[in-house]
mmCIF file of C-alpha atoms in Angstrom:
data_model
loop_
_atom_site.group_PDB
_atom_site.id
_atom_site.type_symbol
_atom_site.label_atom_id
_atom_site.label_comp_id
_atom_site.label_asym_id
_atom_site.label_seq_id
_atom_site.Cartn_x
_atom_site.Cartn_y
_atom_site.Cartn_z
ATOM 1 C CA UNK A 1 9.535 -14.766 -6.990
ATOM 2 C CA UNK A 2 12.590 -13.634 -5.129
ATOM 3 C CA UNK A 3 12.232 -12.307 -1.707
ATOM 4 C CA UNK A 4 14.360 -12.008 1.243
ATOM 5 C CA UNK A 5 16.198 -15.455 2.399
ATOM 6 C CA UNK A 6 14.808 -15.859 6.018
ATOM 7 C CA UNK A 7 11.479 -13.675 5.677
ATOM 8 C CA UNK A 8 8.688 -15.713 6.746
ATOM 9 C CA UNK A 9 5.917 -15.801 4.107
ATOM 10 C CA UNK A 10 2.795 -17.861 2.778
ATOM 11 C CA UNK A 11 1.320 -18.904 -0.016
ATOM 12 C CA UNK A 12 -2.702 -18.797 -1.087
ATOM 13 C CA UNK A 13 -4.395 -20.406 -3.567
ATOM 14 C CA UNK A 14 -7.436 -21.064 -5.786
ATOM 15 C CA UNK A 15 -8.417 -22.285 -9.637
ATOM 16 C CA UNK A 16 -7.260 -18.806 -11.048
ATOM 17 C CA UNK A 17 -4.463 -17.010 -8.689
ATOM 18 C CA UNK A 18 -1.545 -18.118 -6.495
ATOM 19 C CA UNK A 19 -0.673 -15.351 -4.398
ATOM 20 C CA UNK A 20 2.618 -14.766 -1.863
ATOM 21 C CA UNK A 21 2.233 -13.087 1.630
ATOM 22 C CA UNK A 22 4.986 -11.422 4.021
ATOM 23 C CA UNK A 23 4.054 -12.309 7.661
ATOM 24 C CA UNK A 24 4.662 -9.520 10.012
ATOM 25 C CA UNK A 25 7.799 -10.804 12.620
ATOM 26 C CA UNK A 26 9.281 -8.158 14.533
ATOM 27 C CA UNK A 27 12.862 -10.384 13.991
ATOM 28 C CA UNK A 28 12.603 -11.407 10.556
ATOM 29 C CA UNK A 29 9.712 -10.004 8.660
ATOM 30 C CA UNK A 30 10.001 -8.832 5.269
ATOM 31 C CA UNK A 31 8.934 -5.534 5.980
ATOM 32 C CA UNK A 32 9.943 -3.960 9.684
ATOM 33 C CA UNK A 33 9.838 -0.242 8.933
ATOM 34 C CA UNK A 34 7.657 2.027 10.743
ATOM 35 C CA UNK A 35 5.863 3.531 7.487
ATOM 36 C CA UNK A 36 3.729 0.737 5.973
ATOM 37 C CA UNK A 37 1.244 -1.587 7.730
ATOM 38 C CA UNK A 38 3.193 -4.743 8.485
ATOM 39 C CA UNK A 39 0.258 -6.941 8.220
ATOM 40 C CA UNK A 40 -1.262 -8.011 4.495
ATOM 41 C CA UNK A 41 2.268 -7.124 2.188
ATOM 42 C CA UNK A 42 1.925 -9.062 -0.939
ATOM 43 C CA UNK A 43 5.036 -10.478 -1.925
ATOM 44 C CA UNK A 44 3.354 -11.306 -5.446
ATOM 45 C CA UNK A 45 0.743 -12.765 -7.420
ATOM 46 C CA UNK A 46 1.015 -15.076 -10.673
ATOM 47 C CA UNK A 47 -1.805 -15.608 -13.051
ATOM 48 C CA UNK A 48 -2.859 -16.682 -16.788
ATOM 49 C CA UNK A 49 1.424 -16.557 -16.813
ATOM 50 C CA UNK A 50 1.810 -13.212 -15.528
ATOM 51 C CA UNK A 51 3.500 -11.720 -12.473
ATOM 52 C CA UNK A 52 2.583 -9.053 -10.481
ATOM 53 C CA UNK A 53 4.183 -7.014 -7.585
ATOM 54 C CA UNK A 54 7.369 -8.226 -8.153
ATOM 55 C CA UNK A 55 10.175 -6.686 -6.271
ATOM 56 C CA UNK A 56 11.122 -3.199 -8.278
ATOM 57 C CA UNK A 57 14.436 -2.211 -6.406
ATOM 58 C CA UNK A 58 17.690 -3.590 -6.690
ATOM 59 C CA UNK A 59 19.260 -4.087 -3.168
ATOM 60 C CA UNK A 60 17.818 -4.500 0.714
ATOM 61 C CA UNK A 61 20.411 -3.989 3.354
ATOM 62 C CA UNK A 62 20.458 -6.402 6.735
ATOM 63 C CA UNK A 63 18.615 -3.967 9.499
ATOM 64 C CA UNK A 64 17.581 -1.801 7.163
ATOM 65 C CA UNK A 65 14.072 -1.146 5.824
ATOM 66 C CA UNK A 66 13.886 2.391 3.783
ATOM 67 C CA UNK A 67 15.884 1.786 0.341
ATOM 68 C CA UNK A 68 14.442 2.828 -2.687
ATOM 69 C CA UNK A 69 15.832 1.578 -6.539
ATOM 70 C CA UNK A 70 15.491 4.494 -8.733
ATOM 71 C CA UNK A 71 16.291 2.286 -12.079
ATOM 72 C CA UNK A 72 20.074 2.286 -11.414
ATOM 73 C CA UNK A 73 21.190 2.998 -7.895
ATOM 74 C CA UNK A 74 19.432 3.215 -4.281
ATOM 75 C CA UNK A 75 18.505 6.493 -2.417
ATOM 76 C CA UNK A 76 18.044 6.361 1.256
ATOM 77 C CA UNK A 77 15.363 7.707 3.890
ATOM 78 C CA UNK A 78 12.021 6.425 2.159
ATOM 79 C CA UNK A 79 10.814 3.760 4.322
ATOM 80 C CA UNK A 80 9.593 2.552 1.029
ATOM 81 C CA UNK A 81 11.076 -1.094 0.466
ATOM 82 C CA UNK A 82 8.396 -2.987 0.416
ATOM 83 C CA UNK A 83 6.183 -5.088 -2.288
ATOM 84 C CA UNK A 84 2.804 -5.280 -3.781
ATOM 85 C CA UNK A 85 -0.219 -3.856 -2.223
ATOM 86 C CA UNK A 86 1.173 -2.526 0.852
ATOM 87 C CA UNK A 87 -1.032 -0.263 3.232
ATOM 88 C CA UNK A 88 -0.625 2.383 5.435
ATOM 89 C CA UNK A 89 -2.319 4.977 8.111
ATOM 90 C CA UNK A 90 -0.583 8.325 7.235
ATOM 91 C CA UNK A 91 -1.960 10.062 10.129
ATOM 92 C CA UNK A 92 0.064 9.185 13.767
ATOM 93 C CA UNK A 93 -2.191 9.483 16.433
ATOM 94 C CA UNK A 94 -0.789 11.241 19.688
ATOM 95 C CA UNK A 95 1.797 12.574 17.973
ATOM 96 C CA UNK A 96 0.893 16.019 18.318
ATOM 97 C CA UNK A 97 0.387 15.862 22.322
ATOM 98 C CA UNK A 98 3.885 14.051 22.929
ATOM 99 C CA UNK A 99 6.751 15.499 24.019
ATOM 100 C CA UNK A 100 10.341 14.163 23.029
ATOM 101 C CA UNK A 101 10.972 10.626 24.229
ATOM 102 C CA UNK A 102 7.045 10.025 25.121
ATOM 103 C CA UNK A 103 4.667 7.608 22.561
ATOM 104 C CA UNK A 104 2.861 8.046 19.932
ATOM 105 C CA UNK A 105 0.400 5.362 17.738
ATOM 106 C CA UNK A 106 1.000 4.270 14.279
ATOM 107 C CA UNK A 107 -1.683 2.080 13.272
ATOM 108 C CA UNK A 108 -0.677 -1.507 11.582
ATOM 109 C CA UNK A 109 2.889 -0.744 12.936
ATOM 110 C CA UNK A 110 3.349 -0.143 17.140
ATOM 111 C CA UNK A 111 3.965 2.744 19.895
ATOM 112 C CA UNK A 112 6.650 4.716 18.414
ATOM 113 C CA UNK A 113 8.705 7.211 20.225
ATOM 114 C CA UNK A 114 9.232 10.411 19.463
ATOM 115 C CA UNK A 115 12.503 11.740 19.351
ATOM 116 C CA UNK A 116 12.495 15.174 18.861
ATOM 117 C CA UNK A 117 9.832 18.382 18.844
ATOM 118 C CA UNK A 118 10.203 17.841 15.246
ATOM 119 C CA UNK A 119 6.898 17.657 12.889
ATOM 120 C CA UNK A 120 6.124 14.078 11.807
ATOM 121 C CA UNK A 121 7.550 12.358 8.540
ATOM 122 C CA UNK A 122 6.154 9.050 7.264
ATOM 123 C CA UNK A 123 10.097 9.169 5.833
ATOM 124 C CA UNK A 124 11.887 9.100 9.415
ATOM 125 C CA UNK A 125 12.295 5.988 11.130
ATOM 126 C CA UNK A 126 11.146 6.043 14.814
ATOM 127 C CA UNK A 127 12.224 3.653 17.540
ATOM 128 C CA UNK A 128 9.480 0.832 18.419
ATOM 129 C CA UNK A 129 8.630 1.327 22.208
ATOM 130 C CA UNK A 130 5.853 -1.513 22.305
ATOM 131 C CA UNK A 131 5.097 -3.193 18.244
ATOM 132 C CA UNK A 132 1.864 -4.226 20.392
ATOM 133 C CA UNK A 133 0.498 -8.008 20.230
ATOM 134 C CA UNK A 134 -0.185 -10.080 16.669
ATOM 135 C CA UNK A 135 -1.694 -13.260 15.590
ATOM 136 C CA UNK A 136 -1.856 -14.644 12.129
ATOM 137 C CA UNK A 137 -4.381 -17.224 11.120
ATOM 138 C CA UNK A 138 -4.287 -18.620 7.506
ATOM 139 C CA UNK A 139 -6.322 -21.560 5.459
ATOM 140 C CA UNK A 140 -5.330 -22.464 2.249
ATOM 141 C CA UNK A 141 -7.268 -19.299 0.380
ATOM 142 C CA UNK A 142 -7.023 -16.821 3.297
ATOM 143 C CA UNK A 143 -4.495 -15.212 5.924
ATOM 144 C CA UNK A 144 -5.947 -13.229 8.674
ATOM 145 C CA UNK A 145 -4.118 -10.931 10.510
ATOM 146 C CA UNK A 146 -5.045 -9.203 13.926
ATOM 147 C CA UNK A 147 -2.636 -6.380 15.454
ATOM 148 C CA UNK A 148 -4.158 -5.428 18.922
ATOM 149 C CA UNK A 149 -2.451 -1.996 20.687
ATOM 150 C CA UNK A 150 -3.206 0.495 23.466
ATOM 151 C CA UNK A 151 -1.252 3.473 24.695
ATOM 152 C CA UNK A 152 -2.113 4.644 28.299
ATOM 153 C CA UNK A 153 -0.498 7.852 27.807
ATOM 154 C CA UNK A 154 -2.517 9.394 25.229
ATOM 155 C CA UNK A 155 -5.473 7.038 25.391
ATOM 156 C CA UNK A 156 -5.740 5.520 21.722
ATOM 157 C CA UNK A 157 -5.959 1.496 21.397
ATOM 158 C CA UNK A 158 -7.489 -0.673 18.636
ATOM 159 C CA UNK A 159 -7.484 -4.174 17.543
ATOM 160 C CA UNK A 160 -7.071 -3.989 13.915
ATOM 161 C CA UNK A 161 -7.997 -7.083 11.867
ATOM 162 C CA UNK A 162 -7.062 -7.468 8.674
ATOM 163 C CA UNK A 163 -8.314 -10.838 5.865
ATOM 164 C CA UNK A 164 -6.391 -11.406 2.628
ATOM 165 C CA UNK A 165 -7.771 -13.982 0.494
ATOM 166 C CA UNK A 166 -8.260 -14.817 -3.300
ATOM 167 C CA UNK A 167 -11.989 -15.672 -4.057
ATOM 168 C CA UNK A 168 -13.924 -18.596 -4.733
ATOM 169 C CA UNK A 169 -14.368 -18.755 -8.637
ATOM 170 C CA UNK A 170 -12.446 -15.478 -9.734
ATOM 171 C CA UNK A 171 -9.433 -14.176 -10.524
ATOM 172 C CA UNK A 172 -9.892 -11.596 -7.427
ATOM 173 C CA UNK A 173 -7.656 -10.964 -4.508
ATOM 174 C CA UNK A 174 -9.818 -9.371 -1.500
ATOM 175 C CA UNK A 175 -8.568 -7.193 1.438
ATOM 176 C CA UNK A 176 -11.103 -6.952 3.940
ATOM 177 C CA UNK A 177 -10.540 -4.295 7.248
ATOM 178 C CA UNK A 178 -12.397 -4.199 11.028
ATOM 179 C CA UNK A 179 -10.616 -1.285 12.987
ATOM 180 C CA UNK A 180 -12.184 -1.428 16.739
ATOM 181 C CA UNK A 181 -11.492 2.011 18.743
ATOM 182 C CA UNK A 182 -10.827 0.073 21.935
ATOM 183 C CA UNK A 183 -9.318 3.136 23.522
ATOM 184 C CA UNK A 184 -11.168 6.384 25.323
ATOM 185 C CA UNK A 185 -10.256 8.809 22.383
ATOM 186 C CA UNK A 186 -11.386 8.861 18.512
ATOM 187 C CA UNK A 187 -8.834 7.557 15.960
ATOM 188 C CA UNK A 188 -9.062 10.086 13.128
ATOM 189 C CA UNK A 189 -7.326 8.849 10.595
ATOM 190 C CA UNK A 190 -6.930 7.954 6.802
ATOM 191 C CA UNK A 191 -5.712 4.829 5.348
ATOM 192 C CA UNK A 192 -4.641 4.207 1.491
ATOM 193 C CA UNK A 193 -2.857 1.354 -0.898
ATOM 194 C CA UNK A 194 0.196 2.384 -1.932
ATOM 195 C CA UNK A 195 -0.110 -0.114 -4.459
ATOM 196 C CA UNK A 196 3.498 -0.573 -5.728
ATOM 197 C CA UNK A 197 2.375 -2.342 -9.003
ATOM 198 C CA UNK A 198 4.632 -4.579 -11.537
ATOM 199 C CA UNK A 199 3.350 -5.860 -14.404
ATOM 200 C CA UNK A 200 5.620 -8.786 -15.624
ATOM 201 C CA UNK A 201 8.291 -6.835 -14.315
ATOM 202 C CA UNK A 202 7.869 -4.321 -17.302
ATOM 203 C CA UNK A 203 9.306 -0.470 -17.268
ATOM 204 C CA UNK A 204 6.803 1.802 -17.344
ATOM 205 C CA UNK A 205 6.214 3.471 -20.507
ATOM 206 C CA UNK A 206 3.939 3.472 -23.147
ATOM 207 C CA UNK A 207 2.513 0.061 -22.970
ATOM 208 C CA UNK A 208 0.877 1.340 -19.660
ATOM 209 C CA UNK A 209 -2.306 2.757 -19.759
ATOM 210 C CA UNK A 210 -4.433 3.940 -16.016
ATOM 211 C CA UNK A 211 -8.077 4.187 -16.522
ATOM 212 C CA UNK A 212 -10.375 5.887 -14.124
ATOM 213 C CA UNK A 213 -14.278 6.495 -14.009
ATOM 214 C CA UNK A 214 -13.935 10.051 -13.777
ATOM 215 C CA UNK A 215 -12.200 12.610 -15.804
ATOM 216 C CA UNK A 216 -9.088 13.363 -14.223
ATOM 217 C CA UNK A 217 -7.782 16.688 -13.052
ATOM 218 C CA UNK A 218 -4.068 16.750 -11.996
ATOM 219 C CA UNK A 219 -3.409 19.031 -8.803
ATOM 220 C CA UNK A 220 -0.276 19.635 -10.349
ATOM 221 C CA UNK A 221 0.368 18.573 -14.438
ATOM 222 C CA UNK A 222 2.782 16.180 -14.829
ATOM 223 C CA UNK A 223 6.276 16.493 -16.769
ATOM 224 C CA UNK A 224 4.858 16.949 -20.727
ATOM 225 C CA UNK A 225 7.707 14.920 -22.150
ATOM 226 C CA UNK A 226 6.953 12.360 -19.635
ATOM 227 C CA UNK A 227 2.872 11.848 -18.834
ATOM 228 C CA UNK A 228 -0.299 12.959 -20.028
ATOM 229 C CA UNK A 229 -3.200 13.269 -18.754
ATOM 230 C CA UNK A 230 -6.258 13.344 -21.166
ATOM 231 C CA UNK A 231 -10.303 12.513 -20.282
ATOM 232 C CA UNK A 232 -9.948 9.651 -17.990
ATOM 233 C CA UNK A 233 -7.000 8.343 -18.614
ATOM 234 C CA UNK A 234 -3.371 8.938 -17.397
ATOM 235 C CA UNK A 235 -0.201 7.843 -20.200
ATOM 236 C CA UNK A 236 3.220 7.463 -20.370
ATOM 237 C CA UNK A 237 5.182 8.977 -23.519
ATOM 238 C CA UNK A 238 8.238 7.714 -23.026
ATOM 239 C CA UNK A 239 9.985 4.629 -21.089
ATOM 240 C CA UNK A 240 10.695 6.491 -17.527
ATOM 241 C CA UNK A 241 14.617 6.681 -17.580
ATOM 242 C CA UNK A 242 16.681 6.535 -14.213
ATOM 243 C CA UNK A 243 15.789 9.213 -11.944
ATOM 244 C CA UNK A 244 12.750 10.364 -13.608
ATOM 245 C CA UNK A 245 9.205 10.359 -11.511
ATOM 246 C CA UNK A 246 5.478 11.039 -12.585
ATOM 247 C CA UNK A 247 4.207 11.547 -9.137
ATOM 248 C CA UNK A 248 1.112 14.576 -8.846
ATOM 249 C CA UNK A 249 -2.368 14.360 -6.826
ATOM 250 C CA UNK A 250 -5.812 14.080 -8.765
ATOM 251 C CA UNK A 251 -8.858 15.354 -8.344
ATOM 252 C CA UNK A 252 -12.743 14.885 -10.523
ATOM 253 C CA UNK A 253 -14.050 12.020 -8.350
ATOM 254 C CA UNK A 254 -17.520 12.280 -6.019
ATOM 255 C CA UNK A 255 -18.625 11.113 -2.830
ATOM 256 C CA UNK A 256 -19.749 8.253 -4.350
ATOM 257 C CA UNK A 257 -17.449 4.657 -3.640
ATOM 258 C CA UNK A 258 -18.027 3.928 -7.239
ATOM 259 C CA UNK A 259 -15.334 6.822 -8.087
ATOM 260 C CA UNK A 260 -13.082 3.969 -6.578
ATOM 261 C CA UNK A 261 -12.363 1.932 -9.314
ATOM 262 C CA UNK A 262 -8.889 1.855 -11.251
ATOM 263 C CA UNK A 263 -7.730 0.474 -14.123
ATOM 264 C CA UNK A 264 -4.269 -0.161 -15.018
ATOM 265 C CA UNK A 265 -2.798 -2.320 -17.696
ATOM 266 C CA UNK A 266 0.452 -3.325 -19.900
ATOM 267 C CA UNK A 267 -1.255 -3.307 -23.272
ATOM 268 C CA UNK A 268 2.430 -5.249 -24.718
ATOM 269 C CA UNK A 269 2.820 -8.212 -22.440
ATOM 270 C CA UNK A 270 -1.047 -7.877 -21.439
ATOM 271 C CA UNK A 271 -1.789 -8.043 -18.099
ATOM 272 C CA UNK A 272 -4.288 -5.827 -16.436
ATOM 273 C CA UNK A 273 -5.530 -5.205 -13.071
ATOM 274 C CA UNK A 274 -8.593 -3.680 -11.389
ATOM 275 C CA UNK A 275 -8.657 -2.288 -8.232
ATOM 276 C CA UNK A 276 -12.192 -1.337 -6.742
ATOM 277 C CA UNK A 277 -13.139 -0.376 -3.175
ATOM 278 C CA UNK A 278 -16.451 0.173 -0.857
ATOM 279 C CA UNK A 279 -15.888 3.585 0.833
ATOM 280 C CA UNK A 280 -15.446 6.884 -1.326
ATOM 281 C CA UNK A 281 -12.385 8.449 -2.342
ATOM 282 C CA UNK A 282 -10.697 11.381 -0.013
ATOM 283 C CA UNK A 283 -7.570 11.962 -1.841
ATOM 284 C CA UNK A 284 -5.905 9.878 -5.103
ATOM 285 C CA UNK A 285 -2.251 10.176 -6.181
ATOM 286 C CA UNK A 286 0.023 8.668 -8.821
ATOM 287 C CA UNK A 287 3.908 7.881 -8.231
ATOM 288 C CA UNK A 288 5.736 5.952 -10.579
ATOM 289 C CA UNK A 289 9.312 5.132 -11.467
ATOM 290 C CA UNK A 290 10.994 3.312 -14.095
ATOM 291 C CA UNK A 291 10.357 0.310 -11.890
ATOM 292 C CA UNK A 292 6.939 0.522 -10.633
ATOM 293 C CA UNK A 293 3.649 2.107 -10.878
ATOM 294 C CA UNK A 294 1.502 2.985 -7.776
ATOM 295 C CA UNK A 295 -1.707 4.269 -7.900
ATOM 296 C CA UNK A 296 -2.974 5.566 -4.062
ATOM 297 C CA UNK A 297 -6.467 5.632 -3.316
ATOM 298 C CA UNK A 298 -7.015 7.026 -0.072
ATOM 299 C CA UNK A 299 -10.008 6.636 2.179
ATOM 300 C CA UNK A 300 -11.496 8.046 6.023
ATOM 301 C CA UNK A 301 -11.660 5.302 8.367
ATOM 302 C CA UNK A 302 -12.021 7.775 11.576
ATOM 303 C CA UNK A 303 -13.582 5.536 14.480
ATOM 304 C CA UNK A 304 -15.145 6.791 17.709
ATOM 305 C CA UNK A 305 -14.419 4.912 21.287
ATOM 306 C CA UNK A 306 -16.284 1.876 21.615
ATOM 307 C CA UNK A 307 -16.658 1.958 17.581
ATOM 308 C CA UNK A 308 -15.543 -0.209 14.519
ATOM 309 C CA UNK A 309 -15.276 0.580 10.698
ATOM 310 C CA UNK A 310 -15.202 -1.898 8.081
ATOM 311 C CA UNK A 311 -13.771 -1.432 4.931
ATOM 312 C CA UNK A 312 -13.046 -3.705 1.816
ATOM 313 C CA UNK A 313 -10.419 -4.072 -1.429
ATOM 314 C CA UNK A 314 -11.182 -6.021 -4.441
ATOM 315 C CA UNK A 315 -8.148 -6.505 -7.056
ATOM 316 C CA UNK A 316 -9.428 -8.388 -9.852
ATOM 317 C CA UNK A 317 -6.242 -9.630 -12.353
ATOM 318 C CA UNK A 318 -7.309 -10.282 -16.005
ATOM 319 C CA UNK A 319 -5.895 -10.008 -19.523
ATOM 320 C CA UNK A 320 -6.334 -7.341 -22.130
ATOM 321 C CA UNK A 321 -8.839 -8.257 -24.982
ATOM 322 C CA UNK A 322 -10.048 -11.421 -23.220
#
């Protein structure tokens, strides 16, 4: 798996899956944007001979942690270069009630500051004022993560825990979330996967086939020559050339957490993936490029002062027609 030189990172195990995790370092983590969750970032996964969440761009720059590969060169400004199953909290919290140079939260990264009375954009880098405190515990099957954070100011805090681990017997990588509202306000907020899934390092095309329990209504249809969408499934017509996204928002699922159950496989090289969760669906989006597939499965996980919600992952790796 190749990964950055001096990124600290370790490795969990069982009869079925060996799996590589970044470990959030404010010096020399993987990962020290101010988009994505530092805690939890998969650096990859091998099983039954097949790799996923590879890296799927082409370059990372010292000090700099928003490059994305669009199948030939790198574009700027994303906050996007990051691997595998990588989570984040779209909503800041205090944003809205700080003035330029005060604090705002952003949950799983620090107290940001804002530099302008300019909206918010999940694409901007922000200075960290305080990246809060962090403790990592790991076993040989399991890496816990806890990110603890309060912001007198505006009155949100939380200590955030966070439990990767493959499970005893299957083929199944688990995520498991506590987020404790430790400060005096509620934290309303959403949290998702972007998922940035490789399959054998594979361009997406035909071979990959996304298979929902619903039947799928795109928000907005993708490109014809490029994606269909048909029942409750979502295909690729043609290999995805440089420069060329299927990115649109879905719609068709309930209220009910078994909506929350995706499907995506390469039917050439044969590796497939599952991806199931235990709170119902708010929102669900697709963005792929030539390099990558993500599916994005978001979720409420609002908590009230004195509160705590618990919520739980389940990505189960298997091969087609076995």
């Amino acid at each position: 798996m190749p990964l950055t030189q001096f990124a600290p990172l370790v490795q969990i195990a069982n009869d079925h899956l060996v799996a590589q995790l970044h470990l959030p370092d404010i010096n020399d983590g993987f990962y020290r944007g101010t988009r994505f969750d530092w805690s939890g970032v998969v650096a990859g996964v091998q099983y039954q001979g097949h790799q996923y969440y590879a890296p799927w761009y082409t370059k990372r720059v010292p000090g700099v942690h928003d490059y994305v590969d669009d199948g030939t060169d790198i574009v700027a400004g994303r906050q996007s270069a990051i691997t595998g199953p990588a989570e984040e909290f779209p909503q800041p919290q205090g944003f809205e009630t700080a003035q330029a140079g005060e604090t705002f939260v952003k949950l799983g990264v620090g107290l940001l500051r804002k530099a302008a009375n300019t909206p918010y954009s999940c694409y901007e880098s922000y200075e960290i004022a305080d990246p809060g405190t962090r403790s990592v515990r790991t076993t040989a099957s399991s890496v816990e993560f806890t990110h603890q954070l309060g912001d007198a100011r505006s009155g949100f805090g939380y200590v955030y825990r966070k439990t990767v681990s493959v499970a005893s017997g299957r083929p199944d990588l688990l995520i498991e979330h506590t987020l404790h509202n430790t400060g005096r306000v509620a934290i309303r907020a959403e949290q998702y996967n972007h998922n940035f899934l490789t399959l054998d390092s594979a361009p997406i095309g035909p071979d990959f086939l996304i298979a929902l329990p619903f039947r799928v209504s795109a928000l907005s249809a993708p490109d014809p020559t490029l994606a269909l969408v048909r029942e409750k499934e979502i295909r690729f017509l043609k290999i995805l050339a440089p420069h060329q996204v299927v990115g649109f928002s879905m719609e068709g699922f309930g209220n009910d957490a078994g909506d929350y159950d995706i499907r995506i496989e390469n039917q050439k090289t044969g590796a497939g993936m599952r991806i199931t969760g235990d709170r119902p669906l708010t929102r669900l989006a697709l963005w792929s490029i030539r390099s990558v597939v993500s599916m994005e499965p978001f979720i409420d996980v609002s908590t009230e002062p004195g509160g705590h919600t618990v919520w739980r992952y389940n990505y189960t790796h298997y091969v087609v027609g076995t």
